[in-house]
C-alpha atoms as one frame of an Amber mdcrd trajectory, in Angstrom:
protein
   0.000   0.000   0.000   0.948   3.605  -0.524   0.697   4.962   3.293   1.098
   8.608   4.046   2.692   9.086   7.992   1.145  12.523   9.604   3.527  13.415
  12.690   3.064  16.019  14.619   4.952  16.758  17.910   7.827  19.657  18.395
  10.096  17.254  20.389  12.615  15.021  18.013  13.610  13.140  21.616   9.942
  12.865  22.322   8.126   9.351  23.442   5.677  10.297  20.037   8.490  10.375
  17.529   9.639   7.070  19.037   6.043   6.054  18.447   6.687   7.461  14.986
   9.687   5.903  13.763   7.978   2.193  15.077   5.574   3.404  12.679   7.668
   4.224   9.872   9.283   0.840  10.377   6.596  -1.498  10.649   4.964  -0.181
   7.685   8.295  -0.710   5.556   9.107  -3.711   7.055   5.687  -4.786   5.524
   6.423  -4.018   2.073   4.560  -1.151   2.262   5.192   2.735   0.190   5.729
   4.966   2.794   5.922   9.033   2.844   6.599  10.727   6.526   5.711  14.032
   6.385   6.351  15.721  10.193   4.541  19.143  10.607   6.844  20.846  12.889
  10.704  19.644  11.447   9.402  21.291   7.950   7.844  24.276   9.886   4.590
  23.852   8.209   2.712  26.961   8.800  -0.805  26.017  10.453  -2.379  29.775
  10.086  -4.721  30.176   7.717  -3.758  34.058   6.254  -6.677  35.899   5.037
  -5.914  35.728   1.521  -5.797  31.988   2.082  -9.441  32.028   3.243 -10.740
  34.467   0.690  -9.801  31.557  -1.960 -10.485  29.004   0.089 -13.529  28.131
  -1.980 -12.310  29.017  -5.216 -11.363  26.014  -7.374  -7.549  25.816  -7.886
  -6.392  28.730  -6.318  -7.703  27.145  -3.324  -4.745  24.683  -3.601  -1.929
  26.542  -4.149  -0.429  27.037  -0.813  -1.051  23.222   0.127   0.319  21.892
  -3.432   2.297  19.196  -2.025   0.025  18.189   0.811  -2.807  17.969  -1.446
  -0.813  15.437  -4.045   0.151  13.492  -0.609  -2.855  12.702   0.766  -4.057
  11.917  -2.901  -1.412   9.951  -3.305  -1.926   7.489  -0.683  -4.171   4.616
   0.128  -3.556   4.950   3.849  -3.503   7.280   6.301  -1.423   7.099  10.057
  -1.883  10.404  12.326   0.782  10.561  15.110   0.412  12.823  17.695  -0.140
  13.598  21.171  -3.644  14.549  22.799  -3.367  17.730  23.905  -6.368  19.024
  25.374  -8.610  15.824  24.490  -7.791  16.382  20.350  -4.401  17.277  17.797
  -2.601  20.028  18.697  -3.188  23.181  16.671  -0.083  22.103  14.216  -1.979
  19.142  13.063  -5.416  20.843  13.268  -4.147  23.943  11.378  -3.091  21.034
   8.627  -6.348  19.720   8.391  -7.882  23.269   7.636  -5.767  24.046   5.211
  -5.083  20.921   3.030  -8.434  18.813   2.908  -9.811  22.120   0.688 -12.904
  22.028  -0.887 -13.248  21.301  -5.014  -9.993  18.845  -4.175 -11.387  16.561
  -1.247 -14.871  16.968  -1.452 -17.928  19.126  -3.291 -19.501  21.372  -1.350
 -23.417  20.943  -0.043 -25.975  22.715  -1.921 -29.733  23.480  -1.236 -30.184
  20.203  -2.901 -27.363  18.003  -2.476 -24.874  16.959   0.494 -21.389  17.314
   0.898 -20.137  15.066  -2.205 -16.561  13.237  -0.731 -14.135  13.084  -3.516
 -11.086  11.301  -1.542 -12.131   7.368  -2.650  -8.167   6.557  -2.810  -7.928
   6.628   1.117  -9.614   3.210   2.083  -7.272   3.038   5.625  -7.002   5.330
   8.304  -5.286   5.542  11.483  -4.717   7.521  14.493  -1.576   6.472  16.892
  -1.683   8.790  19.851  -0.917   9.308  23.614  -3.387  10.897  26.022  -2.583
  12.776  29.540  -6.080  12.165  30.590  -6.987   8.304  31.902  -9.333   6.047
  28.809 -12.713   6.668  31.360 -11.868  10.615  31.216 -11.358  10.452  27.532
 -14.765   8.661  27.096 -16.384  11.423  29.631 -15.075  14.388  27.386 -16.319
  12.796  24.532 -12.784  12.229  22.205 -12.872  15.396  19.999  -9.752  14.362
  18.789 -10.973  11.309  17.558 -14.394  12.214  16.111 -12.437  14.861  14.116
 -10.054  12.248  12.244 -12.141   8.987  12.388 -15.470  10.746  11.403 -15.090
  13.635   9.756 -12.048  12.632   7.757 -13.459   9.539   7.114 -16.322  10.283
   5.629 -14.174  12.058   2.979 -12.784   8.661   2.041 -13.498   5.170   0.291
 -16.745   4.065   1.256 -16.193   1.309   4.342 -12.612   3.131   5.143 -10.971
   0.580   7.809 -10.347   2.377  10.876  -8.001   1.837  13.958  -7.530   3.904
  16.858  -4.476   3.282  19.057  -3.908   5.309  22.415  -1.589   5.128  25.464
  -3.693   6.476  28.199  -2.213   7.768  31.256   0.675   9.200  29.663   1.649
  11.443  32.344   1.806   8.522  34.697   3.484   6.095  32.504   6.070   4.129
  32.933   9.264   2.649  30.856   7.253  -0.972  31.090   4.444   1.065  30.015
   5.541   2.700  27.389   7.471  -0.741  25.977   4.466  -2.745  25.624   2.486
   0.452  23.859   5.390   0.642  21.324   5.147  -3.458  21.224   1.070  -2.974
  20.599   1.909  -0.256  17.891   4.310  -2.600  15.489   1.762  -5.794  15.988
  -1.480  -3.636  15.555  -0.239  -1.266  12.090   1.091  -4.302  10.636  -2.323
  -6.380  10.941  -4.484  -3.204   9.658  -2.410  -2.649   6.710  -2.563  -6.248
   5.614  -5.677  -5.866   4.201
């Protein structure tokens, strides 16, 4: 498969890029294409300006500032978000990526009086979110995942009809321990390399 690797986390020493570079290395390990693209080491710029938004629904100027994000994510059959939870969804670098690359015209048509939202992004028919969580898994549930919903439902429904999903999380995280943190990495590897098999 083609697989597209979304990182996002400041820290190159960080628990998450370890997370990240299991990842990488599962995936080609498996056989699989793989393109890393990691927000903050290419200083993406997660600001919409207000040029940006004046064109964001006009049909290829719209894409112009996202160019090569836009041929990434059409580019691959699967997606794998790393991150950390920061306040129960992505931190703004990955959230300010979502804004400005899944552009309408490109990803999906935009709902009229008669018609829904049309998605347009049928090459994506995997997608999965890797993260870590402060919070504990019944506190996560309680707040209601924003994180989640946002990637796994929203993004989702942009993609291949029956997408695969798979949603992998280290709760606790600012409890954790080196044992801890072992057998999440372990769980990682065994979990990315039986969702991409199929």
């Amino acid at each position: 498969m083609r697989v597209l690797v979304v990182f996002s986390h400041p820290c190159q020493e960080s628990y998450n890029a370890a997370i990240c570079k299991a990842v990488v290395e599962t995936l080609e390990a498996s056989g699989h294409e793989v393109r890393l693209t990691d927000l903050y080491a290419r200083e993406f710029n997660p600001v919409m300006s207000a040029e940006e938004r004046r064109g964001y629904h006009t049909p290829q100027l719209n894409t112009v500032p996202i160019s090569d994000d836009l041929e990434d994510i059409k580019w691959c059959e699967a997606l794998v978000f790393v991150y950390p939870t920061w306040w129960f969804s992505q931190p703004a670098m990955l959230k300010g990526w979502l804004e400005r690359v899944w552009v309408p015209h490109e990803t999906f048509e935009m709902p009229t009086e008669t018609t829904p939202m049309q998605p347009k992004m049928h090459n994506i028919s995997h997608i999965a979110i890797v993260t870590t969580c402060g919070a504990s898994w019944w506190i996560s549930k309680l707040i209601g995942e924003p994180g989640r919903k946002i990637i796994l439902r929203g993004i989702r429904y942009l993609a291949k009809p029956g997408c695969k999903t798979l949603f992998l999380a280290h709760y606790k995280m600012d409890t954790s321990t080196q044992s801890s943190r072992e057998l999440y990495l372990n769980k990682v590897r065994k979990k990315i390399s039986a969702f991409t098999k199929g």
